[in-house]
């Protein structure tokens, strides 16, 4: 008889039945971020219907919409010249009646090494296209985790990353999440940052060209048409599971859209 316990991570209890909406900072409003925001709209509505307080989103991006963004990213021609974060948040608020916020700056320290204003949140979702940005986010999250306790204590970081045909999503805890005693499951309280676990691989991939594309055809040479949306749906499904089921056996996945192969990353 196999008595081996299943290894899982139980969701931080404060996120399951909160008094107020869960604060989420989303960093990046491009190919992946624009699709993630749509998934978060659906998630917010569904959570509220289930009696949850829902989500409060703050979207960070200093980029403006160009012609090259149309088609692969969720923008219209009439939005060219607007900040991506503003266009997406305005659209989400009109559609859903929410009061989500846009930040027209990057989620990073300023020249005086000060943390960005409104940096506090319970969940952080990064959809950035550079390794430097990921390490910068990790640095900020470590500082926030070591600060004084407050209601919006950072708890999770969900990172999305991709190349032309492949990508990955990885869930990390920010610090240690207290786990319940369980006879059925082997519980894991801490999930490592992507910058700690795959730091060297990230640095090796730094050669990726992140200069702006001048046309859609040029953009598609860097990131294929549906890699962002497939990652967004699957990654947000992982987040949804944390809320819906209060636990997860998986902390992410590697995804190859070219050969339709996805490899899950188990909690360990």
XYZ file of C-alpha atoms in Angstrom:
268
model
C 0.000 0.000 0.000
C 1.400 3.380 -1.051
C 1.229 5.796 1.885
C 3.397 8.512 0.353
C 1.947 11.947 1.023
C 1.155 14.391 -1.788
C 3.297 17.533 -1.533
C 1.273 20.745 -1.640
C 1.337 24.402 -0.715
C -1.684 25.770 1.142
C -2.760 29.305 0.220
C -2.138 32.022 2.794
C -5.317 32.038 4.856
C -5.761 35.826 4.682
C -6.415 35.614 0.921
C -9.251 33.116 1.119
C -11.905 35.051 3.038
C -10.729 38.685 3.179
C -12.737 41.668 4.362
C -11.383 43.849 1.553
C -10.349 43.107 -2.060
C -6.917 41.511 -2.463
C -4.368 44.067 -3.688
C -2.397 42.883 -6.725
C 0.426 44.741 -8.463
C 0.795 43.753 -12.128
C 4.098 44.809 -13.697
C 4.022 45.043 -17.477
C 1.095 45.830 -19.791
C 2.340 44.427 -23.084
C 1.806 41.117 -24.875
C 1.393 39.060 -21.712
C 0.293 41.748 -19.249
C -2.614 42.915 -21.411
C -3.922 39.323 -21.578
C -3.331 38.719 -17.871
C -5.432 41.783 -17.039
C -8.377 40.323 -18.998
C -8.029 37.055 -17.070
C -7.955 38.997 -13.786
C -11.204 40.741 -14.764
C -12.846 37.342 -15.220
C -11.326 36.098 -11.968
C -12.486 39.145 -10.031
C -16.082 38.736 -11.222
C -16.078 35.011 -10.461
C -14.625 35.476 -6.962
C -17.250 38.094 -6.091
C -20.016 35.781 -7.316
C -18.617 33.134 -4.950
C -18.814 35.526 -1.980
C -15.159 36.637 -2.002
C -14.195 40.320 -1.698
C -12.522 40.215 -5.130
C -9.378 41.874 -6.457
C -7.981 45.398 -6.562
C -5.437 45.758 -9.387
C -2.675 48.315 -9.923
C -1.041 48.044 -13.363
C 2.510 49.361 -13.850
C 3.990 50.279 -17.247
C 5.705 53.395 -18.598
C 5.372 52.380 -22.254
C 3.014 54.008 -24.768
C 1.001 52.236 -27.462
C 2.457 52.176 -30.982
C 1.293 50.775 -34.315
C 3.489 47.710 -33.780
C 1.496 46.806 -30.650
C -1.790 46.342 -32.523
C -2.805 42.756 -33.222
C -0.555 40.878 -30.809
C -1.405 43.040 -27.805
C -4.891 44.073 -26.655
C -4.923 47.615 -28.041
C -6.974 49.479 -30.651
C -5.796 51.989 -33.251
C -7.611 54.806 -31.447
C -5.422 54.131 -28.373
C -2.091 54.774 -30.144
C -0.092 57.310 -28.127
C -1.774 56.509 -24.805
C 0.035 54.831 -21.948
C -0.600 51.094 -22.104
C -1.458 50.927 -18.405
C -3.960 53.784 -18.638
C -5.701 52.412 -21.736
C -6.076 48.939 -20.241
C -7.211 50.071 -16.791
C -9.731 52.568 -18.211
C -11.174 49.818 -20.391
C -11.320 47.350 -17.486
C -13.031 49.866 -15.215
C -15.620 50.796 -17.842
C -16.352 47.147 -18.559
C -16.454 45.860 -14.983
C -17.336 48.883 -12.869
C -14.122 48.474 -10.900
C -11.837 51.178 -9.560
C -8.509 49.670 -10.581
C -5.469 51.941 -10.903
C -2.823 52.633 -13.540
C 0.782 53.669 -12.907
C 2.643 55.248 -15.825
C 6.055 54.316 -14.422
C 8.047 51.128 -14.117
C 7.921 49.140 -10.892
C 11.458 49.966 -9.838
C 13.503 52.011 -7.381
C 14.113 55.657 -8.238
C 17.508 57.335 -8.610
C 17.712 57.818 -4.850
C 17.140 54.082 -4.304
C 13.664 54.697 -2.902
C 10.897 52.167 -3.387
C 8.058 53.072 -5.765
C 4.978 54.651 -4.228
C 2.024 52.287 -3.818
C 4.414 49.318 -3.883
C 2.531 47.448 -1.178
C 0.306 44.551 -2.256
C -0.457 40.955 -1.335
C 0.295 39.481 -4.778
C 2.757 40.598 -7.466
C 2.453 39.487 -11.090
C 5.402 40.278 -13.357
C 5.031 40.280 -17.134
C 8.349 41.979 -17.916
C 10.705 41.335 -20.819
C 14.116 41.810 -19.223
C 16.198 39.920 -16.690
C 17.267 43.187 -15.056
C 13.613 44.043 -14.344
C 13.078 40.642 -12.674
C 16.065 41.070 -10.381
C 14.887 44.605 -9.573
C 11.442 43.290 -8.622
C 13.010 40.565 -6.472
C 15.077 43.184 -4.650
C 11.989 45.312 -3.921
C 9.994 42.301 -2.710
C 12.786 41.261 -0.345
C 12.864 44.772 1.115
C 9.084 44.842 1.529
C 9.127 41.397 3.151
C 11.697 42.552 5.711
C 9.736 45.688 6.570
C 7.228 46.203 9.353
C 4.096 44.075 9.310
C 1.066 45.694 7.705
C -2.235 44.555 6.246
C -0.945 44.261 2.683
C 2.052 42.145 3.562
C 3.558 40.682 0.366
C 2.722 36.993 0.044
C 3.110 35.759 -3.551
C 5.020 36.565 -6.728
C 3.795 35.066 -10.021
C 6.303 35.581 -12.834
C 5.600 35.203 -16.566
C 8.423 34.987 -19.083
C 8.764 33.894 -22.688
C 10.799 33.820 -25.879
C 9.379 33.408 -29.406
C 7.742 29.978 -28.994
C 8.426 28.995 -25.377
C 7.801 30.391 -21.933
C 7.379 29.665 -18.264
C 5.299 30.726 -15.303
C 6.597 30.362 -11.757
C 4.867 30.989 -8.427
C 6.985 32.066 -5.455
C 6.165 32.882 -1.873
C 7.469 36.147 -0.467
C 8.879 34.834 2.766
C 7.306 31.882 4.518
C 3.576 31.144 4.423
C 2.317 29.399 7.542
C 0.950 25.962 6.667
C -1.729 23.980 8.526
C -0.980 20.667 10.178
C -1.959 17.872 7.824
C -1.934 14.085 8.034
C -2.844 13.728 4.361
C -0.390 16.172 2.742
C 3.273 17.081 2.954
C 3.122 20.882 3.165
C 5.681 23.346 1.814
C 5.769 26.821 3.364
C 8.307 28.503 1.072
C 8.544 28.522 -2.737
C 11.778 30.064 -4.089
C 12.026 33.182 -6.253
C 12.736 32.587 -9.930
C 15.792 34.836 -9.523
C 17.158 32.537 -6.813
C 16.321 29.201 -8.420
C 17.038 30.032 -12.064
C 19.217 33.127 -11.659
C 22.126 31.859 -13.737
C 19.843 30.692 -16.557
C 18.155 34.091 -16.575
C 21.498 35.862 -16.848
C 22.536 33.597 -19.731
C 19.338 34.551 -21.580
C 20.057 38.281 -21.147
C 21.189 38.444 -24.770
C 17.557 38.662 -25.922
C 16.933 41.822 -27.929
C 14.399 43.971 -26.103
C 14.476 46.983 -28.441
C 11.012 48.171 -29.534
C 9.620 46.607 -32.712
C 8.664 48.945 -35.560
C 5.990 46.658 -37.022
C 3.829 43.662 -36.118
C 5.824 41.408 -38.455
C 9.030 42.401 -36.670
C 7.395 41.812 -33.262
C 6.290 38.328 -34.348
C 9.916 37.420 -35.055
C 10.550 37.880 -31.324
C 7.295 36.513 -29.854
C 4.849 34.381 -31.806
C 1.190 35.392 -31.982
C -0.314 33.159 -29.282
C 2.564 32.457 -26.872
C 1.544 35.334 -24.572
C -2.149 34.461 -24.421
C -1.507 30.750 -23.793
C 0.851 31.582 -20.922
C -1.601 34.133 -19.512
C -4.492 31.662 -19.431
C -2.511 28.840 -17.871
C -0.675 31.062 -15.395
C -3.864 32.740 -14.215
C -5.424 29.284 -13.858
C -2.691 28.543 -11.307
C -3.592 31.730 -9.413
C -7.301 30.915 -9.634
C -6.613 27.518 -8.067
C -5.002 29.185 -5.055
C -8.208 31.130 -4.423
C -10.725 28.462 -5.440
C -9.195 25.391 -3.809
C -6.940 26.926 -1.160
C -3.967 24.795 -2.172
C -1.828 23.723 -5.117
C 0.344 20.758 -6.064
C 2.045 22.860 -8.736
C 4.035 26.068 -8.655
C 4.313 26.640 -12.362
C 5.187 25.118 -15.720
C 7.429 25.258 -18.757
C 5.484 25.709 -21.992
C 6.446 25.094 -25.616
C 3.732 26.267 -27.989
C 5.583 25.133 -31.106
C 5.280 21.433 -30.216
C 2.274 21.862 -27.850
C 4.244 20.481 -24.918
C 3.794 21.705 -21.324
C 5.816 20.428 -18.385
C 4.398 21.152 -14.908
C 6.644 22.172 -12.003
C 5.504 20.462 -8.815
C 5.693 21.882 -5.315
C 8.701 20.266 -3.633
